[in-house]
Amino acid sequence: MNKAPVVAAAKLPGGLSARLLLAAAAILLALMSIPHASRAQGIVRGAQEGSYEGNRIAGPVGGAVGGVVGAGVGGAVGAVEGVLGIPHRHYRHRCHGYYDGYHRFHCYR
């Protein structure tokens, strides 16, 4: 009977076990996904803004509907920004105000 020689599987470099490499890959993927998890804030902020505007315009029922719609839209916008890599930039001032005669911005508050 012909016996085929047993060929050993390729060894990992440096004597690292497969379990250690798999754990390192899992940790690396987890660390890479952290910035993308922060995009989920769009859901919460969308719900807050939607419920505020809905409550302001149509009362408590509008607040409930605005919160649900705002959460859906906020999540969708956050997901699209995350997939396409669109930076979220604010070009406006954070307060309401006016420009004086010297073109300086002043807040009302």
GROMACS .gro file of C-alpha atoms in nm:
model
  109
    1MET     CA    1   0.000   0.000   0.000
    2ASN     CA    2   0.131   0.344  -0.098
    3LYS     CA    3   0.138   0.585   0.186
    4ALA     CA    4   0.125   0.953   0.096
    5PRO     CA    5   0.356   1.169   0.298
    6VAL     CA    6   0.180   1.382   0.557
    7VAL     CA    7   0.217   1.748   0.474
    8ALA     CA    8   0.188   1.985   0.769
    9ALA     CA    9  -0.031   2.288   0.740
   10ALA     CA   10   0.136   2.622   0.698
   11LYS     CA   11   0.256   2.752   1.030
   12LEU     CA   12   0.171   3.098   1.146
   13PRO     CA   13   0.458   3.344   1.169
   14GLY     CA   14   0.630   3.378   1.503
   15GLY     CA   15   0.449   3.083   1.657
   16LEU     CA   16   0.124   3.280   1.708
   17SER     CA   17  -0.184   3.072   1.756
   18ALA     CA   18  -0.491   3.109   1.536
   19ARG     CA   19  -0.697   3.199   1.841
   20LEU     CA   20  -0.470   3.494   1.920
   21LEU     CA   21  -0.483   3.622   1.563
   22LEU     CA   22  -0.862   3.590   1.557
   23ALA     CA   23  -0.891   3.781   1.885
   24ALA     CA   24  -0.657   4.053   1.755
   25ALA     CA   25  -0.865   4.084   1.436
   26ALA     CA   26  -1.187   4.111   1.641
   27ILE     CA   27  -1.038   4.384   1.861
   28LEU     CA   28  -0.913   4.571   1.556
   29LEU     CA   29  -1.258   4.560   1.392
   30ALA     CA   30  -1.420   4.677   1.716
   31LEU     CA   31  -1.182   4.972   1.742
   32MET     CA   32  -1.240   5.065   1.377
   33SER     CA   33  -1.618   5.068   1.425
   34ILE     CA   34  -1.617   5.310   1.722
   35PRO     CA   35  -1.629   5.633   1.514
   36HIS     CA   36  -1.918   5.496   1.310
   37ALA     CA   37  -2.119   5.420   1.623
   38SER     CA   38  -2.117   5.789   1.706
   39ARG     CA   39  -2.327   5.852   1.393
   40ALA     CA   40  -2.621   5.703   1.582
   41GLN     CA   41  -2.658   6.037   1.760
   42GLY     CA   42  -2.858   6.151   1.460
   43ILE     CA   43  -3.150   5.939   1.580
   44VAL     CA   44  -3.162   6.102   1.923
   45ARG     CA   45  -3.112   6.456   1.798
   46GLY     CA   46  -3.366   6.407   1.519
   47ALA     CA   47  -3.621   6.284   1.772
   48GLN     CA   48  -3.553   6.580   2.001
   49GLU     CA   49  -3.581   6.840   1.729
   50GLY     CA   50  -3.883   6.671   1.569
   51SER     CA   51  -4.072   6.649   1.897
   52TYR     CA   52  -3.987   7.010   1.983
   53GLU     CA   53  -4.106   7.148   1.649
   54GLY     CA   54  -4.411   6.922   1.638
   55ASN     CA   55  -4.510   7.020   1.990
   56ARG     CA   56  -4.459   7.388   1.910
   57ILE     CA   57  -4.673   7.373   1.598
   58ALA     CA   58  -4.943   7.112   1.664
   59GLY     CA   59  -4.939   7.048   2.039
   60PRO     CA   60  -4.885   6.715   2.214
   61VAL     CA   61  -4.998   6.501   1.921
   62GLY     CA   62  -4.762   6.689   1.690
   63GLY     CA   63  -4.485   6.637   1.942
   64ALA     CA   64  -4.534   6.261   1.940
   65VAL     CA   65  -4.555   6.241   1.562
   66GLY     CA   66  -4.262   6.481   1.518
   67GLY     CA   67  -4.048   6.271   1.751
   68VAL     CA   68  -4.112   5.953   1.554
   69VAL     CA   69  -4.059   6.118   1.216
   70GLY     CA   70  -3.754   6.306   1.342
   71ALA     CA   71  -3.596   5.987   1.473
   72GLY     CA   72  -3.644   5.817   1.137
   73VAL     CA   73  -3.508   6.109   0.937
   74GLY     CA   74  -3.221   6.169   1.181
   75GLY     CA   75  -3.118   5.805   1.162
   76ALA     CA   76  -3.134   5.804   0.783
   77VAL     CA   77  -2.929   6.122   0.752
   78GLY     CA   78  -2.673   5.992   1.002
   79ALA     CA   79  -2.644   5.666   0.811
   80VAL     CA   80  -2.599   5.839   0.476
   81GLU     CA   81  -2.335   6.072   0.621
   82GLY     CA   82  -2.156   5.773   0.769
   83VAL     CA   83  -2.160   5.567   0.450
   84LEU     CA   84  -2.058   5.851   0.220
   85GLY     CA   85  -1.815   6.006   0.469
   86ILE     CA   86  -1.978   6.349   0.455
   87PRO     CA   87  -1.840   6.572   0.732
   88HIS     CA   88  -2.095   6.748   0.950
   89ARG     CA   89  -1.995   7.115   0.949
   90HIS     CA   90  -2.166   7.416   1.097
   91TYR     CA   91  -2.111   7.745   0.921
   92ARG     CA   92  -2.362   7.936   1.131
   93HIS     CA   93  -2.310   8.099   1.464
   94ARG     CA   94  -2.452   7.914   1.760
   95CYS     CA   95  -2.663   8.209   1.866
   96HIS     CA   96  -2.906   8.455   1.711
   97GLY     CA   97  -2.766   8.799   1.671
   98TYR     CA   98  -2.667   9.079   1.439
   99TYR     CA   99  -2.367   9.236   1.266
  100ASP     CA  100  -2.271   9.583   1.376
  101GLY     CA  101  -2.132   9.864   1.159
  102TYR     CA  102  -1.781   9.717   1.190
  103HIS     CA  103  -1.901   9.376   1.062
  104ARG     CA  104  -1.865   9.210   1.401
  105PHE     CA  105  -2.123   8.955   1.510
  106HIS     CA  106  -2.301   9.007   1.843
  107CYS     CA  107  -2.533   8.757   2.012
  108TYR     CA  108  -2.864   8.874   2.154
  109ARG     CA  109  -2.809   8.670   2.469
   0.00000   0.00000   0.00000
